[in-house]
Coordinates of C-alpha atoms in Angstrom, one line a residue:
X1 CA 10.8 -13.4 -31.3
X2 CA 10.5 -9.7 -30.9
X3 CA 14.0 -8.0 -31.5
X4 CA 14.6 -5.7 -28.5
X5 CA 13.8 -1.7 -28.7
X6 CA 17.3 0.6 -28.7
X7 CA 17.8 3.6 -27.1
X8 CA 21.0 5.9 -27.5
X9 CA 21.6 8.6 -25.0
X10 CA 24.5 11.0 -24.0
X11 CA 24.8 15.2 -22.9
X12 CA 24.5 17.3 -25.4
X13 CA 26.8 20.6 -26.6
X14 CA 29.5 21.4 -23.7
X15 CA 27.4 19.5 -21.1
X16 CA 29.6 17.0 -19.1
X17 CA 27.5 15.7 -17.0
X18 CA 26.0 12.0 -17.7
X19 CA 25.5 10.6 -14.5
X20 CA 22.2 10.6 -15.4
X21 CA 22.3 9.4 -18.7
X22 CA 24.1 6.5 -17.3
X23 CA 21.6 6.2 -14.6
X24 CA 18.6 5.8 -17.3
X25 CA 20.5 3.8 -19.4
X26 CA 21.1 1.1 -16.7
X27 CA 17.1 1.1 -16.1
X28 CA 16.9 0.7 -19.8
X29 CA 18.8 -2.1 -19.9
X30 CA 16.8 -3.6 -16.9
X31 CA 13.7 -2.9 -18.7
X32 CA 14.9 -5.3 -21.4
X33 CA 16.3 -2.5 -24.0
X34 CA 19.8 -2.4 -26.2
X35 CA 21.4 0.7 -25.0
X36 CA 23.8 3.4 -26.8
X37 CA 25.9 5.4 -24.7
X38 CA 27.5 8.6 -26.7
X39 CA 28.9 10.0 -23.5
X40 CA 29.5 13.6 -22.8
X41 CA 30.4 17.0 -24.3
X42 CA 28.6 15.1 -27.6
X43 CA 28.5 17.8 -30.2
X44 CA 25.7 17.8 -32.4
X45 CA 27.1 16.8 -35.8
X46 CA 28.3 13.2 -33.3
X47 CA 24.9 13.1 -31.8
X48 CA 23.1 13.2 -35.1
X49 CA 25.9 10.8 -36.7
X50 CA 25.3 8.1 -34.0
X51 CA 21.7 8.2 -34.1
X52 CA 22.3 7.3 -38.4
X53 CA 24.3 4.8 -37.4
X54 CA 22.6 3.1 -34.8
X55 CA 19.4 3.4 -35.9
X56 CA 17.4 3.5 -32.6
X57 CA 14.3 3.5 -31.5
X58 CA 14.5 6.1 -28.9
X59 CA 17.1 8.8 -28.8
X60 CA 17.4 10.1 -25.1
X61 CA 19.1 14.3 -24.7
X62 CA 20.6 15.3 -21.8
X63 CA 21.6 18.6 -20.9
X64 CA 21.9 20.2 -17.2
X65 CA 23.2 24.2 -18.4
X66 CA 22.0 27.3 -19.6
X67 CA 18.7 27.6 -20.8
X68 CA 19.0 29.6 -23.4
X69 CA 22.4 28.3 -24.8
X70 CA 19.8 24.9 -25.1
X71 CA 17.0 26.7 -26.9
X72 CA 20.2 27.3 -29.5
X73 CA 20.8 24.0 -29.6
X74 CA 17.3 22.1 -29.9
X75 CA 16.6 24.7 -32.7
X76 CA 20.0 23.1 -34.3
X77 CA 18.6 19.6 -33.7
X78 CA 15.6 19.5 -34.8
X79 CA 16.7 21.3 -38.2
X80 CA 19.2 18.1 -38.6
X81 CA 16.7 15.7 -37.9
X82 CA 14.5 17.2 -40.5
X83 CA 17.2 17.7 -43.0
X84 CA 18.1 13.6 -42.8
X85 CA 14.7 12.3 -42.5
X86 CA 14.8 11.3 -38.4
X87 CA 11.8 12.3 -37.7
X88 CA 10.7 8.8 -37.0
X89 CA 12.6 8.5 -33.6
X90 CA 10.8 8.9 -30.5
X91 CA 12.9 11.9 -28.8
X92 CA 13.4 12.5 -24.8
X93 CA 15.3 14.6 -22.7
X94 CA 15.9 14.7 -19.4
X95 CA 18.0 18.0 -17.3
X96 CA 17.1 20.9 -14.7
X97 CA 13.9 22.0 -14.3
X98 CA 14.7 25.3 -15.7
X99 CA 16.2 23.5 -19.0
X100 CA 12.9 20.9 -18.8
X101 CA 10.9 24.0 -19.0
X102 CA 12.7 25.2 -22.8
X103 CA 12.9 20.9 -23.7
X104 CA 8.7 21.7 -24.0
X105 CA 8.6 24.3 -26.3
X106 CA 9.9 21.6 -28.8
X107 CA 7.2 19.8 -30.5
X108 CA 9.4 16.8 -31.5
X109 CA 10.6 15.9 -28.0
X110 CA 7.8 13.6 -26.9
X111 CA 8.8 13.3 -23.1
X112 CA 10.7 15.3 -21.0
X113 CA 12.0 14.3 -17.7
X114 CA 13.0 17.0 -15.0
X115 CA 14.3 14.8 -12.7
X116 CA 10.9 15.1 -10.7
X117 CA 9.2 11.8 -11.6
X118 CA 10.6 8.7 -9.7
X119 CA 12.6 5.7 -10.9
X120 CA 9.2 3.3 -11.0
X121 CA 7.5 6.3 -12.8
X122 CA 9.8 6.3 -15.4
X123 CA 9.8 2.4 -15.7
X124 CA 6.4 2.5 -16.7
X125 CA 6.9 5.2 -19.4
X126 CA 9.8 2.7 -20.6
X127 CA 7.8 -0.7 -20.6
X128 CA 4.8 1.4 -22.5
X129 CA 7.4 2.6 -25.1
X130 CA 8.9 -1.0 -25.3
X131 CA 5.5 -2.9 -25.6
X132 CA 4.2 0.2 -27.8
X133 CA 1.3 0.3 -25.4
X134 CA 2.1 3.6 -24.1
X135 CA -1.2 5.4 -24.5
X136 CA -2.7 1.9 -22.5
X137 CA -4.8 2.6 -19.3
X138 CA -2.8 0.4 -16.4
X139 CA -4.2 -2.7 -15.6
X140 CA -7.8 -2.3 -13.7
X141 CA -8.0 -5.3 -11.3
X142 CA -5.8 -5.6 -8.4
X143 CA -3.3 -9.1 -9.3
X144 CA -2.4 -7.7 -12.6
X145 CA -1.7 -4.0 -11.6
X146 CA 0.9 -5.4 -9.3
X147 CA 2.4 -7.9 -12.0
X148 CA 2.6 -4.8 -14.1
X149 CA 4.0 -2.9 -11.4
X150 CA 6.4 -5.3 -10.1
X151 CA 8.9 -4.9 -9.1
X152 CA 7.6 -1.4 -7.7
X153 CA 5.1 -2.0 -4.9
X154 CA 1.4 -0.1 -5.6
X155 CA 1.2 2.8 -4.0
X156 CA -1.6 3.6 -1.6
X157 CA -4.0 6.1 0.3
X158 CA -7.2 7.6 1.7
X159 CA -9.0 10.0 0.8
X160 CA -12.3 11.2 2.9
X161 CA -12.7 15.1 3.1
X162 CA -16.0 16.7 5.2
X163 CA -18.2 17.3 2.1
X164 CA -18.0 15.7 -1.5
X165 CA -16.7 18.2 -3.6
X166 CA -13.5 18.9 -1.9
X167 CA -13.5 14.9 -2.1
X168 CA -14.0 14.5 -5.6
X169 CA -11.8 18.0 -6.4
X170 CA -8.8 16.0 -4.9
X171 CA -9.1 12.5 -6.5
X172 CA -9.2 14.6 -9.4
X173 CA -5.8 16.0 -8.6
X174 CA -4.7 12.3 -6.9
X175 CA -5.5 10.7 -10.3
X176 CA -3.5 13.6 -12.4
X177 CA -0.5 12.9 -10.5
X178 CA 0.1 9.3 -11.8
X179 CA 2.1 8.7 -8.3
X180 CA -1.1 6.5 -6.6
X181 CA -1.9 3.3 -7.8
X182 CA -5.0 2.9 -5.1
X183 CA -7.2 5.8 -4.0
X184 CA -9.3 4.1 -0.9
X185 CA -12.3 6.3 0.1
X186 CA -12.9 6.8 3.1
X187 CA -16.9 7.4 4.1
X188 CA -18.3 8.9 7.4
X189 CA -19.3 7.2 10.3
X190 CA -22.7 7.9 9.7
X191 CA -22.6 6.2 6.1
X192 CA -20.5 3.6 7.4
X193 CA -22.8 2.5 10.1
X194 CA -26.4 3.7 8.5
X195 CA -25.6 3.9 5.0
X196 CA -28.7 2.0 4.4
X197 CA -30.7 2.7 7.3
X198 CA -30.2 6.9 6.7
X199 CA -33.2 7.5 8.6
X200 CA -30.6 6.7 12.2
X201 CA -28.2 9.1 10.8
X202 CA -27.6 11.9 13.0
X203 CA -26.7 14.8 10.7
X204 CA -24.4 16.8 13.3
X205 CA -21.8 14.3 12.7
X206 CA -21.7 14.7 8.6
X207 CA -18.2 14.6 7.1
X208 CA -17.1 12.9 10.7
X209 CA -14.0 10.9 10.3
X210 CA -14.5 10.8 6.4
X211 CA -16.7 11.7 3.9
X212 CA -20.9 12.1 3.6
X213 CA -21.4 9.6 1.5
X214 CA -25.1 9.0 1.1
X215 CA -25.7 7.6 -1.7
X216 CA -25.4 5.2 -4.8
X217 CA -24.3 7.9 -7.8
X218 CA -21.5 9.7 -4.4
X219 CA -19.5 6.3 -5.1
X220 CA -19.8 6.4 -9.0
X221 CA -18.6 10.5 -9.2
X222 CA -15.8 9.4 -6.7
X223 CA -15.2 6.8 -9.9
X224 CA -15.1 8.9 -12.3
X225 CA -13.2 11.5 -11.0
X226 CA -10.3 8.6 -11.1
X227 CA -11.0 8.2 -14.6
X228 CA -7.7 10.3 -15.4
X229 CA -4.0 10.5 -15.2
X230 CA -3.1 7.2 -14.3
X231 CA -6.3 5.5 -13.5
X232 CA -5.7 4.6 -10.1
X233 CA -8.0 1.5 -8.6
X234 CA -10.7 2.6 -6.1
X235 CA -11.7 0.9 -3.1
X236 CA -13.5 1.8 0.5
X237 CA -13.7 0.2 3.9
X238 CA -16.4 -2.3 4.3
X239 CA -19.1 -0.3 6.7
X240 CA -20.0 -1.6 10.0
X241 CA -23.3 -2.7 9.2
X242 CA -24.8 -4.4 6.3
X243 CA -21.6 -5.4 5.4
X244 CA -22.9 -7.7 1.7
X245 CA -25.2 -5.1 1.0
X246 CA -22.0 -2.6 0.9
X247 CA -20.0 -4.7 -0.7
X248 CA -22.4 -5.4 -3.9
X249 CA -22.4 -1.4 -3.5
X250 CA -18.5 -0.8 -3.7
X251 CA -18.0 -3.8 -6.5
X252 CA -20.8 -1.9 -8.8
X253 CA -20.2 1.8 -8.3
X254 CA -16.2 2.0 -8.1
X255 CA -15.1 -1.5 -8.8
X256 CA -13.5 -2.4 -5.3
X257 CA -10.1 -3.7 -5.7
X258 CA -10.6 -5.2 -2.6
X259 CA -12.5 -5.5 0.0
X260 CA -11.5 -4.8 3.8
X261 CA -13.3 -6.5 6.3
X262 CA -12.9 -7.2 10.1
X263 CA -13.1 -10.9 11.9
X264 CA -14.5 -9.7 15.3
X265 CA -14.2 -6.0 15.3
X266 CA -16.8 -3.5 14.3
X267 CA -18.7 -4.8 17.0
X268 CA -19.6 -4.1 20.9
X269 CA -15.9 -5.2 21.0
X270 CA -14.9 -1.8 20.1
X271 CA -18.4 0.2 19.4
X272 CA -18.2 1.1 16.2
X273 CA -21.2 -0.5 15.7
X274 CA -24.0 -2.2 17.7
X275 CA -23.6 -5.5 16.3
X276 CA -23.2 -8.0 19.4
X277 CA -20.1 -9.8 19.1
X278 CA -21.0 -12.8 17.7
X279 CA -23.7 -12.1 15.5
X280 CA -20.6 -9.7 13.7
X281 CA -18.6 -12.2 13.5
X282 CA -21.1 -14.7 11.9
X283 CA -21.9 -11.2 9.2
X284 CA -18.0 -10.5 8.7
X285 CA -17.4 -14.1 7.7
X286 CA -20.9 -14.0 5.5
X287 CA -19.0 -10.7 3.7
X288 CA -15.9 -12.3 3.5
X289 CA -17.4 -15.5 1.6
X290 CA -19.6 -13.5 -1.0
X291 CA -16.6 -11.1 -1.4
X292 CA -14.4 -14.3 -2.2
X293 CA -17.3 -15.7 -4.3
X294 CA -17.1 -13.0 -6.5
X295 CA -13.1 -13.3 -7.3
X296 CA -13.0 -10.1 -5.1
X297 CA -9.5 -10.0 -2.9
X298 CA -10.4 -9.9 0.6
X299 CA -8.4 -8.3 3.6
X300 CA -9.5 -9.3 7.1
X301 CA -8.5 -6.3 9.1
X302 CA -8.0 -7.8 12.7
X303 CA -4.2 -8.1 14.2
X304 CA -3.4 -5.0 14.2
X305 CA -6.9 -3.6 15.7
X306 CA -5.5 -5.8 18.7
X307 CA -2.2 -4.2 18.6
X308 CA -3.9 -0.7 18.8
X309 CA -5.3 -1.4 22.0
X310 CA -1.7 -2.8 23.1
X311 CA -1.8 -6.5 23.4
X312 CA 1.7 -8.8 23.3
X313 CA 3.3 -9.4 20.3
X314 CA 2.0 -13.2 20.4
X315 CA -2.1 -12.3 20.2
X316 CA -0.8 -10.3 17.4
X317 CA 0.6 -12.7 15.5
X318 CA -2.1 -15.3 16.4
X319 CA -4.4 -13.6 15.5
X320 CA -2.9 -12.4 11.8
X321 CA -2.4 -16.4 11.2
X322 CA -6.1 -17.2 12.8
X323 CA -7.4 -14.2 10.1
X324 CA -6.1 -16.0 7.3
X325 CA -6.7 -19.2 7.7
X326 CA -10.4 -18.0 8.1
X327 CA -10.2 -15.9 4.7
X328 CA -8.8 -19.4 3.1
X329 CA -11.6 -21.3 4.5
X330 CA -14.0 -18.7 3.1
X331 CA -13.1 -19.2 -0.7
X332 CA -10.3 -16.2 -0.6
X333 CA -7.9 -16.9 -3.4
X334 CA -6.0 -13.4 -3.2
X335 CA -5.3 -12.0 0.4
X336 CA -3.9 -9.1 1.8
X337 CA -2.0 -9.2 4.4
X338 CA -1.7 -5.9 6.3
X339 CA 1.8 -5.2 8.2
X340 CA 1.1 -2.3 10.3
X341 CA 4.3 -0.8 11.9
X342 CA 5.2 1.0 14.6
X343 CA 2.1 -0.5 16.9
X344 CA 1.8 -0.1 20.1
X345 CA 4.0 2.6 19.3
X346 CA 7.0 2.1 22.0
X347 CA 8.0 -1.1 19.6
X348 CA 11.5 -1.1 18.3
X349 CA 12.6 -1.3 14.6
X350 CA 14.1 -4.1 15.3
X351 CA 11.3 -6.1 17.4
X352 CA 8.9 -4.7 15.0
X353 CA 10.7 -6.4 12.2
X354 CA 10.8 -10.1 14.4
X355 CA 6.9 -9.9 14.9
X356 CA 6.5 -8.9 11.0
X357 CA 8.8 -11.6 10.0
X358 CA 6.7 -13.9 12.5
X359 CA 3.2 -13.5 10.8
X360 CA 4.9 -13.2 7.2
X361 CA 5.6 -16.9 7.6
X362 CA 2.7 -17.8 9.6
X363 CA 0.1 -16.4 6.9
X364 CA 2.3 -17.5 3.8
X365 CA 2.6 -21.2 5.2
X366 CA -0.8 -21.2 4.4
X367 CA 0.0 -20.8 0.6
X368 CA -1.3 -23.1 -1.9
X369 CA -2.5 -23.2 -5.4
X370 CA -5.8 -21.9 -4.2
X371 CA -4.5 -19.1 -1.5
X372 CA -1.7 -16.5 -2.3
X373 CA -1.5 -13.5 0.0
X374 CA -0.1 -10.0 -1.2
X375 CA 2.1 -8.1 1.4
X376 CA 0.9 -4.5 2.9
X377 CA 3.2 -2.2 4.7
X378 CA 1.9 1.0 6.6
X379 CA 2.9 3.3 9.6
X380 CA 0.7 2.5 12.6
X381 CA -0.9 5.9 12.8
X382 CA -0.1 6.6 16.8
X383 CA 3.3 6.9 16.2
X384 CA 2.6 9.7 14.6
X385 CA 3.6 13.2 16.5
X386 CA 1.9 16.4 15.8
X387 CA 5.0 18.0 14.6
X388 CA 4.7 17.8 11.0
X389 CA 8.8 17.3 9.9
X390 CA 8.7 14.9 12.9
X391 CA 6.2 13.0 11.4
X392 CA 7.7 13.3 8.0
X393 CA 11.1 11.7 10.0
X394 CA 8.9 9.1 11.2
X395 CA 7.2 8.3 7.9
X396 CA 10.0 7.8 5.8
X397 CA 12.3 5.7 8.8
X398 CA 9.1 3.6 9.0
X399 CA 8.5 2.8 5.5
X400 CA 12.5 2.2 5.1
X401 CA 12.9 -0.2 7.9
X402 CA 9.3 -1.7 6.6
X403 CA 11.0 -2.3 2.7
X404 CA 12.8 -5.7 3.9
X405 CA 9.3 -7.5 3.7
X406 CA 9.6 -6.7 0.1
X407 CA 5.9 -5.4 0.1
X408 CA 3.4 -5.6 -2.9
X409 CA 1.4 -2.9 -1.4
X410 CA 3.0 0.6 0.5
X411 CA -0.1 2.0 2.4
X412 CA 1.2 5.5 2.6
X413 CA -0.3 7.5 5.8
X414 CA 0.2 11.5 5.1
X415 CA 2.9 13.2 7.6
X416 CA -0.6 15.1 8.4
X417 CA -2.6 12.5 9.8
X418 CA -2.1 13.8 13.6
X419 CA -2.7 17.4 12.8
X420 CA -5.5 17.5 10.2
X421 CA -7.1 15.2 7.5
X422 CA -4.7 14.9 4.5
X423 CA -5.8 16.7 1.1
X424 CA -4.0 15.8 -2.4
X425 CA -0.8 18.0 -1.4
X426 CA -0.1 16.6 1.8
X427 CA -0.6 13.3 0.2
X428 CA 1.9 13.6 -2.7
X429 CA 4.4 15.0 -0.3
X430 CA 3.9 12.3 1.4
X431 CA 4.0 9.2 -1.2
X432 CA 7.5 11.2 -2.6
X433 CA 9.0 10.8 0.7
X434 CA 8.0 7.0 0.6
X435 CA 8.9 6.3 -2.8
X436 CA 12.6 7.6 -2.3
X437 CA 12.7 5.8 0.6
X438 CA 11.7 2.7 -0.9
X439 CA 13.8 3.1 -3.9
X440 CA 16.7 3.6 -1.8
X441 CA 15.7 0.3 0.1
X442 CA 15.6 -1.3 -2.7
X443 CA 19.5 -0.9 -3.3
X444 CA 20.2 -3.5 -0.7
X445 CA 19.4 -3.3 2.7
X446 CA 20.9 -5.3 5.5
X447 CA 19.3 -8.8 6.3
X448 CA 18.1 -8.1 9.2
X449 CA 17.3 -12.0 9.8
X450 CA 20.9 -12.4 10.5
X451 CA 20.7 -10.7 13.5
X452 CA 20.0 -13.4 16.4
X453 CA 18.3 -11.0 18.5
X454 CA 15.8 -10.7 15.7
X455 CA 15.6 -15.1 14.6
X456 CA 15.5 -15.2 18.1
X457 CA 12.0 -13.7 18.8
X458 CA 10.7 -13.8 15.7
X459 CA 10.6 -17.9 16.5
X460 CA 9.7 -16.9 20.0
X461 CA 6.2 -15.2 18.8
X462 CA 5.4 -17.8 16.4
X463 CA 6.1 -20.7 18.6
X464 CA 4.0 -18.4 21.2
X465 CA 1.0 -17.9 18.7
X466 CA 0.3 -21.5 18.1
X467 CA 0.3 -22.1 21.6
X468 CA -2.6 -19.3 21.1
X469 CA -3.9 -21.0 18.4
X470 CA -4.1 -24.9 20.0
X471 CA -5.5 -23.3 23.3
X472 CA -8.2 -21.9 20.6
X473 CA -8.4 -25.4 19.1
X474 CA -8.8 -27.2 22.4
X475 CA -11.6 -24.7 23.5
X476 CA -13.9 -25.7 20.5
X477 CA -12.4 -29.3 20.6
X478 CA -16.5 -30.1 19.7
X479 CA -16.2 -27.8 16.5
X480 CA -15.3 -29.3 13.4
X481 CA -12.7 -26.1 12.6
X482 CA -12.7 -24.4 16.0
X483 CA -10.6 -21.3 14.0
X484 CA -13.3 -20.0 12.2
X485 CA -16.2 -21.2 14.5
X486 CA -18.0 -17.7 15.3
X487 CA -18.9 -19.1 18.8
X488 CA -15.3 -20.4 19.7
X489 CA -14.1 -17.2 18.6
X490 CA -16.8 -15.3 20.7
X491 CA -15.5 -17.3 23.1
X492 CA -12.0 -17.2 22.6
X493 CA -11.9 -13.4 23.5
X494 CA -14.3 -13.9 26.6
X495 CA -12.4 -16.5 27.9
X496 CA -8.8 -14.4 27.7
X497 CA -7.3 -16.3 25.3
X498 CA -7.4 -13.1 23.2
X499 CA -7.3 -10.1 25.0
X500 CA -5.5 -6.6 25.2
X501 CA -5.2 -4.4 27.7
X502 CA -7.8 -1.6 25.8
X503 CA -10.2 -4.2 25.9
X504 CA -10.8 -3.7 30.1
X505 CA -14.1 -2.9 30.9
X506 CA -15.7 -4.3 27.6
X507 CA -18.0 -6.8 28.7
X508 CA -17.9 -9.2 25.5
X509 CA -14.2 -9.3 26.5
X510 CA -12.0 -10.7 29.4
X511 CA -10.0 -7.3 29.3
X512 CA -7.3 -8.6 32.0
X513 CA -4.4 -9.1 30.0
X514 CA -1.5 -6.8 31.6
X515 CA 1.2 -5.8 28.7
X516 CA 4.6 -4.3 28.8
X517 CA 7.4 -3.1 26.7
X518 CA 10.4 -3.8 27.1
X519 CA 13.4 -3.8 25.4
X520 CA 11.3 -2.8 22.2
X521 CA 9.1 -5.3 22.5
X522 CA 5.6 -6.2 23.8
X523 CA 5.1 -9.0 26.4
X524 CA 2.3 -10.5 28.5
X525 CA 3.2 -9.5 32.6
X526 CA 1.8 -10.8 35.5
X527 CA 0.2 -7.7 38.4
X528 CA 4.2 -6.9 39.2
X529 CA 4.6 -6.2 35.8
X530 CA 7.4 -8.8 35.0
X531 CA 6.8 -10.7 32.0
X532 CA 5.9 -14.2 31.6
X533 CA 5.8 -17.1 28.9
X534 CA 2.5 -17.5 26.6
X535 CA 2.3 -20.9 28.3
X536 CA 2.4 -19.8 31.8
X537 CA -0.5 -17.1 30.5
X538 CA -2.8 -19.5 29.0
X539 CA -2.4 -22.2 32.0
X540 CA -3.9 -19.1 34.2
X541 CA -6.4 -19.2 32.4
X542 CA -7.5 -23.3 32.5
X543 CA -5.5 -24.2 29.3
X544 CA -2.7 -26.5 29.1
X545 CA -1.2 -26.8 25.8

């Protein structure tokens, strides 16, 4: 057995200040390092006697004062390390930004920290030190980025400019900054719906909603310009037409790390593309199987496209379980589960917790050696207000509250997203933000579970979405799996049994469904707008369960 790496650390010269020398040292020690602690005020003649004694394999500097009373002292240093032969040590420092800045003139400080890189950055830097693998590119496929990660979630976020080169110019940047773990590309409408068909493209709407992706070598420079910093994964939503073909696409040219695909929507069930209902549903599934067949994660996209057009907090979860427990069916081994918060947007912190907590164990009953889903936190984008600091408020409370799911995934939306598309700076501003939130989280955070309010309706909605689910079951009671029959489905939604209020006057759907919030949360009323049970909803509808 390996004998573990040692790392001594204390403030140099007159500097008393080793709160954070104590701070790296106890993430040393987590990271599965022996740890020195000089302390204080350590003058140099100690410093260079402790590292003789202790023979380590790092020697961290601190030192938060005057620049140029430093550059005095690092000149000092380095002549002692010379003059007893420690030139073998792998030397850090850490300070100010203005002291950081005099740290790098010193070519035998290898890293220097100026208190700008965050606790899971410097983590990594410690694990690659530890396993001597350092100069390593991360992991390249999704399950073992977020072993390597763990227990840091991977951070996340699009990227989709209006013409390719400001694309590529900021994955370049994205990439540089080591903070993303997943760049997702975001493509046009036009390449999402005619990407193969070009010839139906109508070129007024280039760079609409993403970028003009139009062909095969636009995916592979979008690759390569990742090919840098800290060699984020790639992936890109799944089109709205042609959905294998895109698929093969994505998995050749940038090496999806997963693929995101819808059960029922990009459809005539919300026009983003003309696929009738069913026949979509029959393709999505058809994606989600070849996807699975190629050891490709899968992420069916679907409850919270309901919660955008504002149905009750029981379709919502229904539908999350009914999505993967169609992905399992498919041949999905590694699922991701996305928990969009603050959708509809008049939910409460507190209700929004009880419906995430409600799918959480829904989807992961499902668990088996064959079926493991990965948990994906994000703010629902129309909570977002066009005030940027109010956003930025609204950002980092969502992505606190959001850190007792304990996600594997953050999917970072930029503050920007209601004023204008999000370029690399609005992005790292925004993934900072979430990261210190997170981090904080991750100190301790209430258990929110306690509350009774909370167990209360969190058993409420999933008691409520297997009525959903058995009202589905007894619909297709002729199917031999009536959840991921394509016709029962189609019929599900036409018959009411899934419906939201945004779905009126969409002729594939039933579209009667009346919602209402209140008291933070989102429940099923009848035409005078008081609310009533899931049971009493479905029997209106001819189902008893």
């Amino acid at each position: 057995m390996m004998s573990k790496k040692k790392i001594i650390a204390g403030a140099l010269g007159s500097d008393v200040h080793v709160a954070g020398v104590l701070n790296f040292l106890d993430l040393a020690n987590k990271e599965g390092y022996d740890t020195v602690y000089l302390g204080g005020a350590v003058p140099l003649e100690k410093f260079i006697g402790g590292i003789i004694e202790t023979d380590p394999d790092i020697v961290a500097i601190s030192y938060r004062l005057d620049s140029d009373a430093l550059r005095n002292l690092l000149k000092e240093f380095e002549m002692e390390i010379k003059r007893y032969g420690l030139q073998n040590k792998i030397y850090i420092f850490g300070g100010t930004v203005e002291t950081a800045k005099v740290a790098r003139e010193f070519s035998f400080i290898s890293k220097v920290f100026d208190g700008s890189m965050s606790i899971d950055q410097i983590a990594m830097f410690l694990r690659g030190k530890r396993d001597e693998k350092e100069d390593e590119i991360p992991p390249q496929t999704l399950t073992e980025r977020i072993k390597y990660k763990s227990p840091y979630p991977l951070i996340r976020h699009h990227i989709g400019l209006p013409t390719l080169q400001e694309t590529e110019r900021e994955i370049e940047k994205l990439a540089e900054s080591g903070l993303l773990d997943i760049i997702s590309l975001a493509p046009d409408q036009n390449a999402q719906q005619f990407f193969f068909t070009p010839e139906e493209m109508d070129p007024a709407q280039d760079g609409a909603g993403g970028a003009p992706f139009r062909t095969r070598d636009d995916f592979t420079r979008m690759y390569q310009a990742s090919r840098r910093g800290n060699y984020p994964l790639l992936r890109c939503y799944s089109g709205t037409r042609n959905l294998i073909k895109f698929s093969a696409l994505l998995h050749e040219t940038i090496h999806n790390a997963w693929a995101a695909i819808p059960l029922t929507w990009y459809s005539d069930l919300d026009r983003r593309s003309d696929r009738p209902l069913l026949e979509a549903i029959k393709e999505n599934q058809e994606a989600i199987r070849w996807n699975a067949s190629m050891g490709i994660p899968v992420e069916i996209n679907e409850s919270h496209q309901w919660a955008l057009r504002y149905c009750h907090g029981a379709v919502e979860v229904a539908t999350a379980y009914i999505a993967a427990y169609n992905a399992k069916k498919l041949g999905v081994k590694y699922y991701i589960a996305q928990y969009m918060f603050n959708t509809p947007p008049e939910i409460s912190p507190k209700m929004d917790t009880a419906k995430m907590l409600a799918k959480k164990e829904l989807i992961e009953s499902l668990h088996d050696n064959d079926f493991i889903s990965y948990r994906m936190v994000r703010t629902g984008l129309m909570s977002f207000p066009a005030d940027p600091y109010m956003a930025m408020g609204q950002l980092v409370s969502s992505m606190f509250t959001a850190a007792y799911l304990k996600p594997h995934i953050i999917h970072v939306v930029a503050y920007s997203e209601a004023i204008k598309r999000a370029t690399s700076k609005e992005i790292i501003e925004s993934v900072k933000m979430v990261k210190k939130a997170y981090l904080e989280a991750m100190k301790g955070l209430p258990d929110f579970e306690a509350d009774p309010v909370v167990k209360e309706r969190k058993e409420q909605l999933k008691e409520e979405a297997m009525l959903i689910v058995r009202a589905i079951e007894s619909l297709g009671k002729d199917s031999d799996n009536p959840l991921i029959d394509p016709e029962v489905i189609q019929a599900a939604i036409k018959t009411g049994i899934l419906d939201a209020p945004g779905l009126k006057k969409m002729s594939v759907a039933c579209g009667k469904l009346r919602t209402r919030a209140i008291n933070g949360a989102y429940y099923a009323v009848n035409e005078k707008g008081k609310p009533i049970s899931e049971a009493q909803r479905l029997k209106s509808l001819g189902f008893e369960v």
